[in-house]
PDB file of C-alpha atoms in Angstrom:
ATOM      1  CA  UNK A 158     -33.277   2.186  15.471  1.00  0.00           C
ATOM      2  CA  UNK A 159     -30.044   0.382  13.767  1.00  0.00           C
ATOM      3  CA  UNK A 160     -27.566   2.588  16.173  1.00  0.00           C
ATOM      4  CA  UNK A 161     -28.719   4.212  19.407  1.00  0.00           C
ATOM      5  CA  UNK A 162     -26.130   6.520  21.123  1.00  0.00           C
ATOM      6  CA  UNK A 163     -24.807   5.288  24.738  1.00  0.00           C
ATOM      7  CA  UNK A 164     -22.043   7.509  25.413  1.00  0.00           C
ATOM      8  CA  UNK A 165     -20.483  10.567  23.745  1.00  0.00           C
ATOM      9  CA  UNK A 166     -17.867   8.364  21.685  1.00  0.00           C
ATOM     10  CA  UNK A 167     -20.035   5.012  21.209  1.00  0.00           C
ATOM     11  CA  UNK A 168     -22.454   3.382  19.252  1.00  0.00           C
ATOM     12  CA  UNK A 169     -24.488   0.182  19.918  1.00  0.00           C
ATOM     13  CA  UNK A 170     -25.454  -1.724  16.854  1.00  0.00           C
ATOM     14  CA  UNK A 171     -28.326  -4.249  17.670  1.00  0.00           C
ATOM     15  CA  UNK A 172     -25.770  -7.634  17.701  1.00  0.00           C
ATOM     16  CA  UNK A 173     -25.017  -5.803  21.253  1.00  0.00           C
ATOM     17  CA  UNK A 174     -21.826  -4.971  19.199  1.00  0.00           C
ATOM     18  CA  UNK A 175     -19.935  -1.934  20.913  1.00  0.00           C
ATOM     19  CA  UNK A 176     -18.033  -0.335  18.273  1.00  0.00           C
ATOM     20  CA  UNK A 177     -16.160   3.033  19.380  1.00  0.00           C
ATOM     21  CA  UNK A 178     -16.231   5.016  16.335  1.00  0.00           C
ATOM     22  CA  UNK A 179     -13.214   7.814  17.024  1.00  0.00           C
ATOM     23  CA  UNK A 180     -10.124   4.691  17.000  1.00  0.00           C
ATOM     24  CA  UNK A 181      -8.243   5.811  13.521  1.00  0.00           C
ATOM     25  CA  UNK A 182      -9.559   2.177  12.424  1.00  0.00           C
ATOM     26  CA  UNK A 183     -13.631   2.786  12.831  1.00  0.00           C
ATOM     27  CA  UNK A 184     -12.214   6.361  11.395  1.00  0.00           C
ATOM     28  CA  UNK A 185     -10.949   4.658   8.342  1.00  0.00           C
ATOM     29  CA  UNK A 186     -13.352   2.410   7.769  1.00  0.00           C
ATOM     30  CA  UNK A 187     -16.150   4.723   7.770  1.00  0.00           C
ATOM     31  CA  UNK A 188     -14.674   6.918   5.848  1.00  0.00           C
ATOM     32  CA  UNK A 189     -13.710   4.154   3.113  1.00  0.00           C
ATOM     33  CA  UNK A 190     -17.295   2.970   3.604  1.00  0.00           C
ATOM     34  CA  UNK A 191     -19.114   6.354   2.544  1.00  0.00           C
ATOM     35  CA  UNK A 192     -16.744   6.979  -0.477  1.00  0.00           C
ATOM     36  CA  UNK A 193     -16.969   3.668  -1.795  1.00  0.00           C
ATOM     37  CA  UNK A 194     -21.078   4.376  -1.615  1.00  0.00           C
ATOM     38  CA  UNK A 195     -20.854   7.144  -3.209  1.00  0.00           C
ATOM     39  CA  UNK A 196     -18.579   6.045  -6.261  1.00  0.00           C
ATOM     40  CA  UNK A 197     -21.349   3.061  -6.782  1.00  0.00           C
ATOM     41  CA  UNK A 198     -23.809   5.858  -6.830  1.00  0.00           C
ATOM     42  CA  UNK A 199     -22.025   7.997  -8.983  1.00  0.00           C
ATOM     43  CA  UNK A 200     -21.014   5.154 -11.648  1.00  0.00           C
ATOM     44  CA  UNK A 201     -25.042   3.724 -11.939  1.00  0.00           C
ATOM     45  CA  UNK A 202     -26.514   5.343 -14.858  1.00  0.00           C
ATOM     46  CA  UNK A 203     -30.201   4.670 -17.010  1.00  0.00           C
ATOM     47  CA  UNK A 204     -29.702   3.622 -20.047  1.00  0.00           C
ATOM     48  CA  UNK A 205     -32.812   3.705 -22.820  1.00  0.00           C
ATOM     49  CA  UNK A 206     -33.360   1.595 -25.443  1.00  0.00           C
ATOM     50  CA  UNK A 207     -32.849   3.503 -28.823  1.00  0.00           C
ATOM     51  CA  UNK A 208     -34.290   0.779 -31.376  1.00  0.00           C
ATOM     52  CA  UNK A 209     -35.586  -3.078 -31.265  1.00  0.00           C
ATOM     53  CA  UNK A 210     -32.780  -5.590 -31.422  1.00  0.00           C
ATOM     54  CA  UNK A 211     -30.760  -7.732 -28.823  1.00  0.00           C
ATOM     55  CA  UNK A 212     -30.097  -6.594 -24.940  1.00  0.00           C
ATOM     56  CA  UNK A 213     -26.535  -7.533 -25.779  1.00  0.00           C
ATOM     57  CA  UNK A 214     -26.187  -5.220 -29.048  1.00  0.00           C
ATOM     58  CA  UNK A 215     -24.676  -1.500 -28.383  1.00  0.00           C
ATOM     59  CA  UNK A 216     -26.791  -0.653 -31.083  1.00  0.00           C
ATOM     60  CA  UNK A 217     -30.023  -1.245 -29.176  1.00  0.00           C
ATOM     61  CA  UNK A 218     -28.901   0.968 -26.516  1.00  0.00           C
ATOM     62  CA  UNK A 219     -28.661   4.934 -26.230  1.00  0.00           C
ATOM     63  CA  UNK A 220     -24.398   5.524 -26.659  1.00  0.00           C
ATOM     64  CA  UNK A 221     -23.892   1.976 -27.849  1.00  0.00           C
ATOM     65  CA  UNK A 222     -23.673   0.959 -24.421  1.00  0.00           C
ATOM     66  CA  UNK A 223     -24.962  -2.280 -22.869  1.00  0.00           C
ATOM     67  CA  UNK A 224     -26.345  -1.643 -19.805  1.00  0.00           C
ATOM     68  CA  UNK A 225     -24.766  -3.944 -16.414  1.00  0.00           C
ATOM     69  CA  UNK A 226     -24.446  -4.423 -13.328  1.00  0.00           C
ATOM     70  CA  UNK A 227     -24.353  -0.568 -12.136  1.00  0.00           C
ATOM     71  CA  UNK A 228     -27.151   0.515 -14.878  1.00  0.00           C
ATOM     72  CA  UNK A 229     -30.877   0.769 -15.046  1.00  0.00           C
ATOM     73  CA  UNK A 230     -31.607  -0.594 -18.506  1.00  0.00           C
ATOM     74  CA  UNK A 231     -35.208   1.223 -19.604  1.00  0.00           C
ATOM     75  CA  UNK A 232     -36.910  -0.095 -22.407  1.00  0.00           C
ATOM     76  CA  UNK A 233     -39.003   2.547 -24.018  1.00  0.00           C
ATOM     77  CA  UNK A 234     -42.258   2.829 -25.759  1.00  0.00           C
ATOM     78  CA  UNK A 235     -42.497   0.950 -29.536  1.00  0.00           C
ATOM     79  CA  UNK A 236     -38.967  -1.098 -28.547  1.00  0.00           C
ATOM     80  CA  UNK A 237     -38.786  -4.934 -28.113  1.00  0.00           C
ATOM     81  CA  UNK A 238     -35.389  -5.812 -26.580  1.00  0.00           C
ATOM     82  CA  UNK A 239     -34.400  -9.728 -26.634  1.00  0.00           C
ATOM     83  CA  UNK A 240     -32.388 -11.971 -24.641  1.00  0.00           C
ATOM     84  CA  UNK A 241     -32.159 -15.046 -26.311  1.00  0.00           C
ATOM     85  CA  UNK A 242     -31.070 -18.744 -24.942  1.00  0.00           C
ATOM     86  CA  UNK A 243     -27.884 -18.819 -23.981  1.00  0.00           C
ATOM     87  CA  UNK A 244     -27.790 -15.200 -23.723  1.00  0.00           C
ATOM     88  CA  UNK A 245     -27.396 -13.847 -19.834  1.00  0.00           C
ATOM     89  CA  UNK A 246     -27.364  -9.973 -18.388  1.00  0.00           C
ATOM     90  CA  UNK A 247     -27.116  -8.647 -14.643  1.00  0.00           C
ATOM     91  CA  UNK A 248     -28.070  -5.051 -14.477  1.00  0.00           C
ATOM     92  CA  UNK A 249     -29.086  -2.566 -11.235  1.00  0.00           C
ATOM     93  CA  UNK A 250     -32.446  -2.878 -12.225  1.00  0.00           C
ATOM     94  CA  UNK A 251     -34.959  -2.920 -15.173  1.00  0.00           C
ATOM     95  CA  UNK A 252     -37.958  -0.311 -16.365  1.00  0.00           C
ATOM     96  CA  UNK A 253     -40.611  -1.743 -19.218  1.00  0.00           C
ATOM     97  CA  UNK A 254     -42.435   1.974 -20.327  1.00  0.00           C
ATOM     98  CA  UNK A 255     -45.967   1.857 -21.400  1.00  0.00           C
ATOM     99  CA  UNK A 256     -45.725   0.391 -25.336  1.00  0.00           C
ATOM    100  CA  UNK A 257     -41.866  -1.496 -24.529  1.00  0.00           C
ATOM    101  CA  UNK A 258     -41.891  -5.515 -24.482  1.00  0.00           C
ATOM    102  CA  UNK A 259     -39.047  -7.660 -23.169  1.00  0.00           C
ATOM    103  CA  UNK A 260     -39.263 -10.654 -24.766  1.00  0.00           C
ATOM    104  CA  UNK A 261     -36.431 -13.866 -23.264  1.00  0.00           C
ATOM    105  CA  UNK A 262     -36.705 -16.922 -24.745  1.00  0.00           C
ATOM    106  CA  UNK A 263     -34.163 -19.179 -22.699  1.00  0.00           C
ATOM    107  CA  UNK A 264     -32.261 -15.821 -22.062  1.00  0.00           C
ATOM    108  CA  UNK A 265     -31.540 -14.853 -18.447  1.00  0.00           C
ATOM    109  CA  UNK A 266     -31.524 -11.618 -16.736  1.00  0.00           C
ATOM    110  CA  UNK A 267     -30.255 -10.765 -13.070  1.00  0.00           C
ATOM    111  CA  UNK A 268     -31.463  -7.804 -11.441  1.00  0.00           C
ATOM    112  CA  UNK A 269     -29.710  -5.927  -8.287  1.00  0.00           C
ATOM    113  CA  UNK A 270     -32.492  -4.026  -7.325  1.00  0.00           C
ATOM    114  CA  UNK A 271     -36.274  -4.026  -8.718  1.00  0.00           C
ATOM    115  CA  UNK A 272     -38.335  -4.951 -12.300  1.00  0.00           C
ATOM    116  CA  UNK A 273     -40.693  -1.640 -12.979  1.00  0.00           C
ATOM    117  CA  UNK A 274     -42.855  -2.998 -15.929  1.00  0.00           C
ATOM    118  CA  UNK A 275     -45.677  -0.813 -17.380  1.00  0.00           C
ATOM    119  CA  UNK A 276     -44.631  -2.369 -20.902  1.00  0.00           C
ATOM    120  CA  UNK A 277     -45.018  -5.942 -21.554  1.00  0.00           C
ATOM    121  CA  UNK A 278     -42.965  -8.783 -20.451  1.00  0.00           C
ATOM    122  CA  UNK A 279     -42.834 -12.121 -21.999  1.00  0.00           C
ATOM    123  CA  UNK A 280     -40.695 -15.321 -20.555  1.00  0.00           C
ATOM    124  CA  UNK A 281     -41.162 -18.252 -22.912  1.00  0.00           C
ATOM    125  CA  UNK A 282     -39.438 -21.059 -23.054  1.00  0.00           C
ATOM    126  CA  UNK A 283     -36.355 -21.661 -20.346  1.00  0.00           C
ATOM    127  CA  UNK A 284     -36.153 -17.182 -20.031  1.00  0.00           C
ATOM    128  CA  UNK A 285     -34.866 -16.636 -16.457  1.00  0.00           C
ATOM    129  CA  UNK A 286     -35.507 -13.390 -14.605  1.00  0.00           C
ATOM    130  CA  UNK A 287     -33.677 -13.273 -10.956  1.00  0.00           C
ATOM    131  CA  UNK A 288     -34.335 -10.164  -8.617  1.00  0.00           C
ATOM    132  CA  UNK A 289     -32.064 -10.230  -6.033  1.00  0.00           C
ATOM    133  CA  UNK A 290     -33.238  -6.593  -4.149  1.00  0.00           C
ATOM    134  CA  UNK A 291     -33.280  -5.824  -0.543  1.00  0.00           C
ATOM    135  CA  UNK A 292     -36.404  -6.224   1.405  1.00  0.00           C
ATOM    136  CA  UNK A 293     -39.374  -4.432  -0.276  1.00  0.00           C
ATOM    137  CA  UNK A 294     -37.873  -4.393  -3.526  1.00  0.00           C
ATOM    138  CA  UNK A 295     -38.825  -6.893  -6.083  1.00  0.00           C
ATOM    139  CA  UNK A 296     -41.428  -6.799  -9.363  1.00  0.00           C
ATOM    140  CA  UNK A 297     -43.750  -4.095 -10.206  1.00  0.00           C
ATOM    141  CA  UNK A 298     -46.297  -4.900 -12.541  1.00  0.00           C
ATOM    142  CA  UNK A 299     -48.742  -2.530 -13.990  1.00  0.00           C
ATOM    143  CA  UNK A 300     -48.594  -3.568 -17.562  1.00  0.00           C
ATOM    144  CA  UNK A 301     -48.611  -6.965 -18.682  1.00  0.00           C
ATOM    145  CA  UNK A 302     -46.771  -9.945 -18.082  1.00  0.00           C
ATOM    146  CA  UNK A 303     -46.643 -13.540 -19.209  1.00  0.00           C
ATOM    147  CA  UNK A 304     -44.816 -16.534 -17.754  1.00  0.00           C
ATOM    148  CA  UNK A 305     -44.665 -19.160 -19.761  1.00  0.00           C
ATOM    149  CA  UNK A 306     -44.072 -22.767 -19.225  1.00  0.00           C
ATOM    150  CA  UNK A 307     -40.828 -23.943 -18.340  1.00  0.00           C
ATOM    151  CA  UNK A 308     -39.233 -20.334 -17.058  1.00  0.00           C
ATOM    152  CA  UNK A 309     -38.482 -19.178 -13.922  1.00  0.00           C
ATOM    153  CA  UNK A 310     -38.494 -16.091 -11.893  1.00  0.00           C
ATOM    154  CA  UNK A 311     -36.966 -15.764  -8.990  1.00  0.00           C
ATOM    155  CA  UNK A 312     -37.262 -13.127  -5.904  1.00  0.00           C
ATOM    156  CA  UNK A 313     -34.900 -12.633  -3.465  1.00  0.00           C
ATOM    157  CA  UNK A 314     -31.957 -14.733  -3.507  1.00  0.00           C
ATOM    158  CA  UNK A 315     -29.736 -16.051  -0.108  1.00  0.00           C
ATOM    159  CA  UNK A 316     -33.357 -16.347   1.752  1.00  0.00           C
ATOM    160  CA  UNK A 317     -33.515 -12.470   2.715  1.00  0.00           C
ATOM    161  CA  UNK A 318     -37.258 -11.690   3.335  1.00  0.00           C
ATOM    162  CA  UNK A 319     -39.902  -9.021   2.827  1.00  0.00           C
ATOM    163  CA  UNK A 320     -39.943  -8.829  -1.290  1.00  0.00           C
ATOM    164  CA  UNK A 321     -42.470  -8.598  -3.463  1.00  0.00           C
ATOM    165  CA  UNK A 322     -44.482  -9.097  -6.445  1.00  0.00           C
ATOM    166  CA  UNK A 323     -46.731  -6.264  -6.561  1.00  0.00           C
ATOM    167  CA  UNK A 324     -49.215  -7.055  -9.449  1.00  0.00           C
ATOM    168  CA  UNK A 325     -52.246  -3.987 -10.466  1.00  0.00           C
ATOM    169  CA  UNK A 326     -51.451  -5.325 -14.172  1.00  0.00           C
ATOM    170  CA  UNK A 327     -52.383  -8.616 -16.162  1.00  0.00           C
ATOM    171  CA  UNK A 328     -50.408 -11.767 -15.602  1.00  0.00           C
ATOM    172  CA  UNK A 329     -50.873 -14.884 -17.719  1.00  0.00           C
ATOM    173  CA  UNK A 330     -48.573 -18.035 -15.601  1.00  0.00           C
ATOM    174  CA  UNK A 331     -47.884 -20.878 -18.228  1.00  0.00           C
ATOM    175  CA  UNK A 332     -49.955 -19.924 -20.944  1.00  0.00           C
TER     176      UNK A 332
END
């Protein structure tokens, strides 16, 4: 357990940290700590792809808005979004549905939390994809995805551990 109860009015946190929770500073900061959760929570929203056309074009996306960082961009069946080079995104995290392609050619995409692809995904060229979830988040593959030569994908920034690239799909590396 994370916090295990030693007295009434205590908590110790495993860095043998005793932090007494009822001071009016532990009180505030708690308190500042759940409502600043749940505004994050509140303010993430999924976002579908209405047509083909370019990540960065409102008219790609339902609303005419570009998904970011608090979104979950989902690119849905028949719809090829693009990032092209130069081009970079970060959003909360990405879903490919059955029959949906992202396609990056030198374009780069940063994800918060996990790639869910049951679509296609094609890197070509210098196309960047960076997943920087906490541990067992990462790539989900049950469609089909190809890395081509000279891109890069990268799981789990700062050196945090346990993430993955769960693969049950096809995956061509450097075609």
């Amino acid at each position: 357990f994370l916090f295990q109860p030693l007295y009434a009015d205590t908590i110790f946190i495993k860095s043998n940290l005793l932090i007494n929770y009822k001071t009016p500073i532990m009180k505030r900061f708690l308190l500042i700590s759940i409502i600043l959760l749940q505004l994050i929570q509140a303010n993430a929203t999924r976002i579908e792809s209405t047509q083909n056309g370019s990540f960065l074009a409102g008219t790609s996306w339902a609303g005419g808005v570009v998904p970011s960082i608090n979104d979950t961009a989902v690119i849905k069946n028949s719809h090829t979004i693009n990032m092209i080079y130069g081009q970079s995104v970060s959003v909360r995290a990405l879903t490919v549905l059955q029959g949906g392609t992202y396609y990056a050619s030198g374009g780069s995409i940063a994800v918060e939390d996990s790639i869910n692809n049951m679509g296609t995904i094609l890197l070509q060229s210098t196309g960047v994809i960076t997943v920087n979830g906490l541990a067992g988040k990462g790539i989900t593959n049950s469609g089909y995805m190809q890395i081509g030569y000279g891109t890069y994908v990268s799981i789990g920034q700062n050196y945090l551990c346990n993430r993955k690239f769960e693969n049950t799909g096809d995956l061509l590396v450097n075609p």
